[in-house]
Amino acid sequence: MSDTFFGGIEGGASVSTVVITNGNGDILAEIKGDGTNPWILGIKPCLSRVNDLIKEALSKADLNNNIKLNGLGLSLSGCEDAVFCKTIETQLKELYPELTNDVTIVSDTLAPIALACESGGAVIISGTGSNSLLMNPDSSIKRCGGYGHLLGDEGSAYWIAHKSIKICLDHIEDFNYAPNGYSIDKVWKAIKEHLKIETVLDLLGEFYGEKMEKSRIASLCKTLADLANTGDKLSQWLFGEAGKELAKLVQSLYPSAHKLLLKENGGLHVVCVGSVWKSWSLLKEGFISQLEYNKSNRLIVQEFTLVVLDKTVALGGVYLIAKKLNYNFPFDYEHNYKKLFHYVHSH
């Protein structure tokens, strides 16, 4: 099995992670590169980047970069539609026939579940953008979100950053004032320094001009987290609101969960993926308040456990392609994650 090689890619809007493993499950190389969302790049440029990333990873693994992989699993943001995924798979085989013997392409929501949950579970992604999905043991799926910054991305880094900018803009122009009388001074200063602007009019170029870059705006979230951790009330409020949005995703998915998933130790397992979850201490209060506030029967969530991965999501791509090929891969679910938070509804 040492001469068997698999590749896996976690492709976000901003960053991609690539792993190469052998048939024994050993990770031979792990690298990071630019985003691989086919909606943002276009299919052919996206696949060109995929090819380049695999070649780079093979070289890092001290393998001949002309080796043909036994299988490649791509978990890409934007790949929600099965027909769209098949189109990309076909084009990959046509454009790069020597890259891999077989390929599977799925949404970036599926690989985290594959890595942490043997029988199914849920995932909530909150990075540059946001998305969520529930996979049941019978392969039935419930989705919520994943529609990009114009139609969704609630609770994401972009959403938090955009909300901070909008609050400051409205406050400065006396249109709406910051919540609870909070000062905007530190947040507005951080926005200006991050975007390298001086006035509110300079925001036009950031959002409507050629400079508009979703990931650049989203990266403001890290500075806002730092402000929140040092006591800035407006920044803390922003993360509390983001926590509420992420809890709504749990409320959306939970009623569709199979009873076998609900009976697992700790209830439904929800895999948390993305940089925003690193600020769980800032999200937690708003997250819990959303779950406790809405008491309608449809939205009552009885029990679940948030888990975070100890292994790269790209390894989930390897799990997916190995399963597709019925390969005897050493799947090791319980060592791939750790618990973040356990919730039980207070009656």
GROMACS .gro file of C-alpha atoms in nm:
model
  347
    1MET     CA    1   0.000   0.000   0.000
    2SER     CA    2   0.304   0.225   0.022
    3ASP     CA    3   0.288   0.272  -0.356
    4THR     CA    4  -0.074   0.388  -0.336
    5PHE     CA    5  -0.125   0.765  -0.318
    6PHE     CA    6  -0.428   0.982  -0.254
    7GLY     CA    7  -0.476   1.357  -0.269
    8GLY     CA    8  -0.725   1.575  -0.088
    9ILE     CA    9  -0.801   1.944  -0.123
   10GLU     CA   10  -1.006   2.173   0.098
   11GLY     CA   11  -1.078   2.467  -0.131
   12GLY     CA   12  -1.211   2.783   0.027
   13ALA     CA   13  -1.272   3.123  -0.128
   14SER     CA   14  -0.944   3.259   0.009
   15VAL     CA   15  -0.722   2.964   0.098
   16SER     CA   16  -0.682   2.603  -0.013
   17THR     CA   17  -0.518   2.321   0.184
   18VAL     CA   18  -0.376   2.015   0.011
   19VAL     CA   19  -0.267   1.679   0.153
   20ILE     CA   20  -0.099   1.380  -0.003
   21THR     CA   21  -0.130   1.046   0.177
   22ASN     CA   22  -0.021   0.690   0.109
   23GLY     CA   23  -0.248   0.389   0.135
   24ASN     CA   24  -0.153   0.342   0.500
   25GLY     CA   25  -0.307   0.678   0.591
   26ASP     CA   26   0.024   0.855   0.648
   27ILE     CA   27   0.019   1.224   0.554
   28LEU     CA   28   0.325   1.269   0.330
   29ALA     CA   29   0.277   1.639   0.262
   30GLU     CA   30   0.048   1.926   0.354
   31ILE     CA   31   0.059   2.266   0.185
   32LYS     CA   32  -0.154   2.579   0.161
   33GLY     CA   33  -0.227   2.786  -0.148
   34ASP     CA   34  -0.473   3.031  -0.296
   35GLY     CA   35  -0.850   2.975  -0.305
   36THR     CA   36  -1.013   2.724  -0.540
   37ASN     CA   37  -1.376   2.832  -0.562
   38PRO     CA   38  -1.484   2.763  -0.924
   39TRP     CA   39  -1.752   3.033  -0.914
   40ILE     CA   40  -1.494   3.298  -0.828
   41LEU     CA   41  -1.214   3.175  -1.056
   42GLY     CA   42  -1.402   3.004  -1.336
   43ILE     CA   43  -1.383   2.627  -1.383
   44LYS     CA   44  -1.071   2.605  -1.601
   45PRO     CA   45  -0.859   2.848  -1.393
   46CYS     CA   46  -0.976   2.664  -1.081
   47LEU     CA   47  -0.868   2.326  -1.220
   48SER     CA   48  -0.536   2.470  -1.335
   49ARG     CA   49  -0.473   2.581  -0.978
   50VAL     CA   50  -0.578   2.237  -0.847
   51ASN     CA   51  -0.326   2.073  -1.081
   52ASP     CA   52  -0.049   2.311  -0.975
   53LEU     CA   53  -0.124   2.256  -0.605
   54ILE     CA   54  -0.113   1.877  -0.638
   55LYS     CA   55   0.219   1.896  -0.824
   56GLU     CA   56   0.361   2.121  -0.553
   57ALA     CA   57   0.240   1.886  -0.279
   58LEU     CA   58   0.390   1.581  -0.454
   59SER     CA   59   0.723   1.759  -0.473
   60LYS     CA   60   0.708   1.843  -0.103
   61ALA     CA   61   0.636   1.476  -0.033
   62ASP     CA   62   0.961   1.392  -0.218
   63LEU     CA   63   0.761   1.214  -0.484
   64ASN     CA   64   0.793   1.250  -0.857
   65ASN     CA   65   0.537   1.518  -0.941
   66ASN     CA   66   0.441   1.317  -1.250
   67ILE     CA   67   0.305   1.036  -1.030
   68LYS     CA   68  -0.057   0.964  -1.110
   69LEU     CA   69  -0.269   0.960  -0.794
   70ASN     CA   70  -0.490   0.660  -0.727
   71GLY     CA   71  -0.762   0.901  -0.623
   72LEU     CA   72  -0.827   1.270  -0.560
   73GLY     CA   73  -1.098   1.416  -0.338
   74LEU     CA   74  -1.184   1.783  -0.382
   75SER     CA   75  -1.400   1.959  -0.124
   76LEU     CA   76  -1.457   2.303  -0.277
   77SER     CA   77  -1.661   2.604  -0.173
   78GLY     CA   78  -1.933   2.678  -0.427
   79CYS     CA   79  -1.977   2.314  -0.530
   80GLU     CA   80  -2.326   2.261  -0.393
   81ASP     CA   81  -2.494   2.123  -0.705
   82ALA     CA   82  -2.430   1.760  -0.804
   83VAL     CA   83  -2.459   1.832  -1.177
   84PHE     CA   84  -2.210   2.118  -1.146
   85CYS     CA   85  -1.970   1.887  -0.959
   86LYS     CA   86  -1.995   1.622  -1.233
   87THR     CA   87  -1.918   1.886  -1.493
   88ILE     CA   88  -1.602   1.984  -1.308
   89GLU     CA   89  -1.500   1.619  -1.263
   90THR     CA   90  -1.537   1.560  -1.637
   91GLN     CA   91  -1.332   1.867  -1.724
   92LEU     CA   92  -1.058   1.771  -1.478
   93LYS     CA   93  -1.022   1.429  -1.641
   94GLU     CA   94  -1.015   1.587  -1.987
   95LEU     CA   95  -0.770   1.868  -1.906
   96TYR     CA   96  -0.538   1.671  -1.674
   97PRO     CA   97  -0.579   1.299  -1.758
   98GLU     CA   98  -0.247   1.206  -1.593
   99LEU     CA   99  -0.328   1.371  -1.259
  100THR     CA  100  -0.541   1.096  -1.103
  101ASN     CA  101  -0.712   0.766  -1.179
  102ASP     CA  102  -1.036   0.880  -1.019
  103VAL     CA  103  -1.177   1.197  -0.866
  104THR     CA  104  -1.471   1.305  -0.654
  105ILE     CA  105  -1.577   1.668  -0.617
  106VAL     CA  106  -1.813   1.778  -0.342
  107SER     CA  107  -1.911   2.085  -0.143
  108ASP     CA  108  -1.673   2.208   0.126
  109THR     CA  109  -1.944   2.110   0.375
  110LEU     CA  110  -1.911   1.735   0.314
  111ALA     CA  111  -1.542   1.668   0.384
  112PRO     CA  112  -1.553   1.785   0.749
  113ILE     CA  113  -1.843   1.549   0.818
  114ALA     CA  114  -1.663   1.265   0.641
  115LEU     CA  115  -1.356   1.324   0.859
  116ALA     CA  116  -1.532   1.339   1.197
  117CYS     CA  117  -1.858   1.143   1.167
  118GLU     CA  118  -1.872   0.781   1.054
  119SER     CA  119  -2.251   0.766   1.019
  120GLY     CA  120  -2.330   1.129   0.939
  121GLY     CA  121  -2.362   1.457   1.125
  122ALA     CA  122  -2.367   1.831   1.067
  123VAL     CA  123  -2.114   2.098   0.980
  124ILE     CA  124  -2.115   2.474   1.015
  125ILE     CA  125  -1.848   2.662   0.825
  126SER     CA  126  -1.767   3.015   0.934
  127GLY     CA  127  -1.458   3.148   0.765
  128THR     CA  128  -1.449   3.414   0.497
  129GLY     CA  129  -1.807   3.308   0.421
  130SER     CA  130  -2.048   3.072   0.595
  131ASN     CA  131  -2.239   2.757   0.510
  132SER     CA  132  -2.398   2.459   0.684
  133LEU     CA  133  -2.516   2.109   0.603
  134LEU     CA  134  -2.661   1.801   0.770
  135MET     CA  135  -2.584   1.452   0.635
  136ASN     CA  136  -2.803   1.168   0.762
  137PRO     CA  137  -2.709   0.796   0.776
  138ASP     CA  138  -2.938   0.735   0.476
  139SER     CA  139  -2.744   1.002   0.280
  140SER     CA  140  -3.035   1.247   0.288
  141ILE     CA  141  -2.917   1.607   0.316
  142LYS     CA  142  -3.045   1.929   0.466
  143ARG     CA  143  -2.869   2.251   0.364
  144CYS     CA  144  -2.882   2.603   0.497
  145GLY     CA  145  -2.677   2.895   0.367
  146GLY     CA  146  -2.380   2.897   0.138
  147TYR     CA  147  -2.508   3.166  -0.098
  148GLY     CA  148  -2.219   3.411  -0.080
  149HIS     CA  149  -2.184   3.761   0.059
  150LEU     CA  150  -2.474   3.911  -0.137
  151LEU     CA  151  -2.733   3.650  -0.039
  152GLY     CA  152  -2.599   3.508   0.285
  153ASP     CA  153  -2.271   3.444   0.470
  154GLU     CA  154  -2.439   3.517   0.803
  155GLY     CA  155  -2.207   3.482   1.102
  156SER     CA  156  -1.896   3.475   0.884
  157ALA     CA  157  -1.583   3.691   0.895
  158TYR     CA  158  -1.713   3.890   0.599
  159TRP     CA  159  -2.052   3.935   0.767
  160ILE     CA  160  -1.891   4.060   1.090
  161ALA     CA  161  -1.657   4.297   0.905
  162HIS     CA  162  -1.933   4.429   0.679
  163LYS     CA  163  -2.165   4.483   0.975
  164SER     CA  164  -1.895   4.679   1.159
  165ILE     CA  165  -1.841   4.903   0.857
  166LYS     CA  166  -2.213   4.961   0.805
  167ILE     CA  167  -2.266   5.050   1.173
  168CYS     CA  168  -1.985   5.305   1.163
  169LEU     CA  169  -2.104   5.453   0.833
  170ASP     CA  170  -2.462   5.492   0.959
  171HIS     CA  171  -2.346   5.635   1.290
  172ILE     CA  172  -2.120   5.894   1.129
  173GLU     CA  173  -2.402   6.012   0.904
  174ASP     CA  174  -2.663   6.017   1.185
  175PHE     CA  175  -2.872   5.761   0.999
  176ASN     CA  176  -2.865   5.490   1.267
  177TYR     CA  177  -2.660   5.502   1.584
  178ALA     CA  178  -2.441   5.225   1.718
  179PRO     CA  179  -2.630   4.979   1.944
  180ASN     CA  180  -2.660   5.049   2.316
  181GLY     CA  181  -2.479   5.379   2.283
  182TYR     CA  182  -2.145   5.205   2.218
  183SER     CA  183  -1.857   5.413   2.089
  184ILE     CA  184  -1.750   5.348   1.730
  185ASP     CA  185  -1.411   5.514   1.775
  186LYS     CA  186  -1.191   5.205   1.803
  187VAL     CA  187  -1.377   5.010   1.538
  188TRP     CA  188  -1.377   5.298   1.289
  189LYS     CA  189  -1.006   5.354   1.347
  190ALA     CA  190  -0.942   4.984   1.285
  191ILE     CA  191  -1.147   4.993   0.964
  192LYS     CA  192  -0.956   5.292   0.829
  193GLU     CA  193  -0.619   5.138   0.912
  194HIS     CA  194  -0.711   4.798   0.769
  195LEU     CA  195  -0.854   4.929   0.442
  196LYS     CA  196  -0.608   5.221   0.424
  197ILE     CA  197  -0.884   5.481   0.385
  198GLU     CA  198  -0.953   5.822   0.542
  199THR     CA  199  -1.324   5.899   0.483
  200VAL     CA  200  -1.653   5.717   0.438
  201LEU     CA  201  -1.645   5.805   0.068
  202ASP     CA  202  -1.330   5.598   0.033
  203LEU     CA  203  -1.545   5.293   0.113
  204LEU     CA  204  -1.701   5.313  -0.234
  205GLY     CA  205  -1.382   5.196  -0.399
  206GLU     CA  206  -1.353   4.909  -0.153
  207PHE     CA  207  -1.700   4.772  -0.221
  208TYR     CA  208  -1.780   4.874  -0.580
  209GLY     CA  209  -1.449   4.931  -0.756
  210GLU     CA  210  -1.188   4.698  -0.900
  211LYS     CA  211  -1.027   4.679  -0.557
  212MET     CA  212  -1.326   4.493  -0.411
  213GLU     CA  213  -1.195   4.170  -0.259
  214LYS     CA  214  -1.415   3.971  -0.025
  215SER     CA  215  -1.126   3.809   0.161
  216ARG     CA  216  -0.957   4.145   0.224
  217ILE     CA  217  -1.269   4.284   0.387
  218ALA     CA  218  -1.324   3.960   0.581
  219SER     CA  219  -0.970   3.972   0.722
  220LEU     CA  220  -1.075   4.282   0.922
  221CYS     CA  221  -1.254   4.032   1.150
  222LYS     CA  222  -0.924   3.932   1.314
  223THR     CA  223  -0.862   4.293   1.425
  224LEU     CA  224  -1.219   4.317   1.555
  225ALA     CA  225  -1.164   3.999   1.757
  226ASP     CA  226  -0.852   4.154   1.910
  227LEU     CA  227  -1.052   4.466   2.001
  228ALA     CA  228  -1.327   4.253   2.154
  229ASN     CA  229  -1.077   4.059   2.362
  230THR     CA  230  -0.936   4.386   2.499
  231GLY     CA  231  -1.280   4.511   2.604
  232ASP     CA  232  -1.425   4.712   2.315
  233LYS     CA  233  -1.802   4.688   2.362
  234LEU     CA  234  -1.905   4.735   1.999
  235SER     CA  235  -1.667   4.460   1.886
  236GLN     CA  236  -1.799   4.229   2.156
  237TRP     CA  237  -2.155   4.303   2.046
  238LEU     CA  238  -2.066   4.220   1.683
  239PHE     CA  239  -1.939   3.875   1.780
  240GLY     CA  240  -2.244   3.819   1.997
  241GLU     CA  241  -2.463   3.888   1.694
  242ALA     CA  242  -2.253   3.652   1.484
  243GLY     CA  243  -2.303   3.384   1.750
  244LYS     CA  244  -2.679   3.423   1.713
  245GLU     CA  245  -2.655   3.375   1.336
  246LEU     CA  246  -2.450   3.057   1.375
  247ALA     CA  247  -2.700   2.922   1.629
  248LYS     CA  248  -2.977   2.980   1.373
  249LEU     CA  249  -2.794   2.741   1.142
  250VAL     CA  250  -2.812   2.472   1.412
  251GLN     CA  251  -3.183   2.547   1.455
  252SER     CA  252  -3.235   2.510   1.080
  253LEU     CA  253  -3.058   2.174   1.053
  254TYR     CA  254  -3.163   2.005   1.377
  255PRO     CA  255  -3.528   1.914   1.293
  256SER     CA  256  -3.408   1.719   0.986
  257ALA     CA  257  -3.155   1.508   1.178
  258HIS     CA  258  -3.213   1.131   1.183
  259LYS     CA  259  -3.297   0.993   1.527
  260LEU     CA  260  -2.979   0.782   1.521
  261LEU     CA  261  -2.770   1.100   1.507
  262LEU     CA  262  -2.970   1.255   1.790
  263LYS     CA  263  -2.910   0.949   2.009
  264GLU     CA  264  -2.532   0.962   1.978
  265ASN     CA  265  -2.329   1.039   2.290
  266GLY     CA  266  -2.358   1.416   2.324
  267GLY     CA  267  -2.647   1.438   2.079
  268LEU     CA  268  -2.603   1.558   1.722
  269HIS     CA  269  -2.237   1.617   1.637
  270VAL     CA  270  -2.178   1.951   1.465
  271VAL     CA  271  -1.834   2.003   1.313
  272CYS     CA  272  -1.714   2.364   1.336
  273VAL     CA  273  -1.489   2.474   1.052
  274GLY     CA  274  -1.337   2.815   0.980
  275SER     CA  275  -1.139   3.088   1.150
  276VAL     CA  276  -1.438   3.258   1.316
  277TRP     CA  277  -1.480   2.957   1.547
  278LYS     CA  278  -1.140   3.043   1.698
  279SER     CA  279  -1.328   3.326   1.871
  280TRP     CA  280  -1.577   3.089   2.038
  281SER     CA  281  -1.543   3.272   2.370
  282LEU     CA  282  -1.677   3.584   2.196
  283LEU     CA  283  -1.953   3.398   2.009
  284LYS     CA  284  -2.074   3.180   2.296
  285GLU     CA  285  -2.310   3.417   2.480
  286GLY     CA  286  -2.500   3.520   2.167
  287PHE     CA  287  -2.502   3.160   2.042
  288ILE     CA  288  -2.666   3.028   2.360
  289SER     CA  289  -2.907   3.320   2.386
  290GLN     CA  290  -3.044   3.244   2.039
  291LEU     CA  291  -3.102   2.878   2.130
  292GLU     CA  292  -3.275   2.968   2.457
  293TYR     CA  293  -3.474   3.267   2.333
  294ASN     CA  294  -3.685   3.104   2.064
  295LYS     CA  295  -3.914   2.857   2.235
  296SER     CA  296  -4.131   2.755   1.939
  297ASN     CA  297  -4.145   2.375   1.912
  298ARG     CA  298  -3.996   2.372   1.562
  299LEU     CA  299  -3.681   2.547   1.677
  300ILE     CA  300  -3.617   2.375   2.009
  301VAL     CA  301  -3.280   2.204   1.993
  302GLN     CA  302  -3.255   1.936   2.259
  303GLU     CA  303  -2.888   1.834   2.256
  304PHE     CA  304  -2.581   1.865   2.038
  305THR     CA  305  -2.204   1.882   2.064
  306LEU     CA  306  -1.983   2.125   1.875
  307VAL     CA  307  -1.654   1.966   1.770
  308VAL     CA  308  -1.346   2.111   1.603
  309LEU     CA  309  -1.112   1.913   1.381
  310ASP     CA  310  -0.760   1.820   1.488
  311LYS     CA  311  -0.678   1.719   1.129
  312THR     CA  312  -0.697   1.928   0.814
  313VAL     CA  313  -1.031   1.916   0.630
  314ALA     CA  314  -0.833   1.825   0.319
  315LEU     CA  315  -0.792   1.478   0.471
  316GLY     CA  316  -1.170   1.450   0.451
  317GLY     CA  317  -1.130   1.467   0.073
  318VAL     CA  318  -0.903   1.161   0.096
  319TYR     CA  319  -1.165   0.983   0.310
  320LEU     CA  320  -1.432   1.055   0.048
  321ILE     CA  321  -1.234   0.928  -0.250
  322ALA     CA  322  -1.114   0.620  -0.057
  323LYS     CA  323  -1.476   0.534   0.025
  324LYS     CA  324  -1.579   0.588  -0.336
  325LEU     CA  325  -1.310   0.342  -0.446
  326ASN     CA  326  -1.399   0.095  -0.164
  327TYR     CA  327  -1.037   0.114  -0.059
  328ASN     CA  328  -0.939  -0.032   0.279
  329PHE     CA  329  -0.819   0.301   0.419
  330PRO     CA  330  -0.747   0.330   0.795
  331PHE     CA  331  -1.030   0.567   0.886
  332ASP     CA  332  -0.970   0.706   1.236
  333TYR     CA  333  -1.273   0.920   1.325
  334GLU     CA  334  -1.240   0.957   1.703
  335HIS     CA  335  -0.886   1.095   1.681
  336ASN     CA  336  -0.972   1.354   1.415
  337TYR     CA  337  -1.155   1.601   1.641
  338LYS     CA  338  -1.196   1.742   1.992
  339LYS     CA  339  -1.507   1.873   2.170
  340LEU     CA  340  -1.568   2.248   2.179
  341PHE     CA  341  -1.909   2.278   2.350
  342HIS     CA  342  -2.192   2.053   2.467
  343TYR     CA  343  -2.546   2.193   2.474
  344VAL     CA  344  -2.854   2.049   2.645
  345HIS     CA  345  -3.181   2.243   2.625
  346SER     CA  346  -3.299   2.384   2.957
  347HIS     CA  347  -3.666   2.292   2.998
   0.00000   0.00000   0.00000
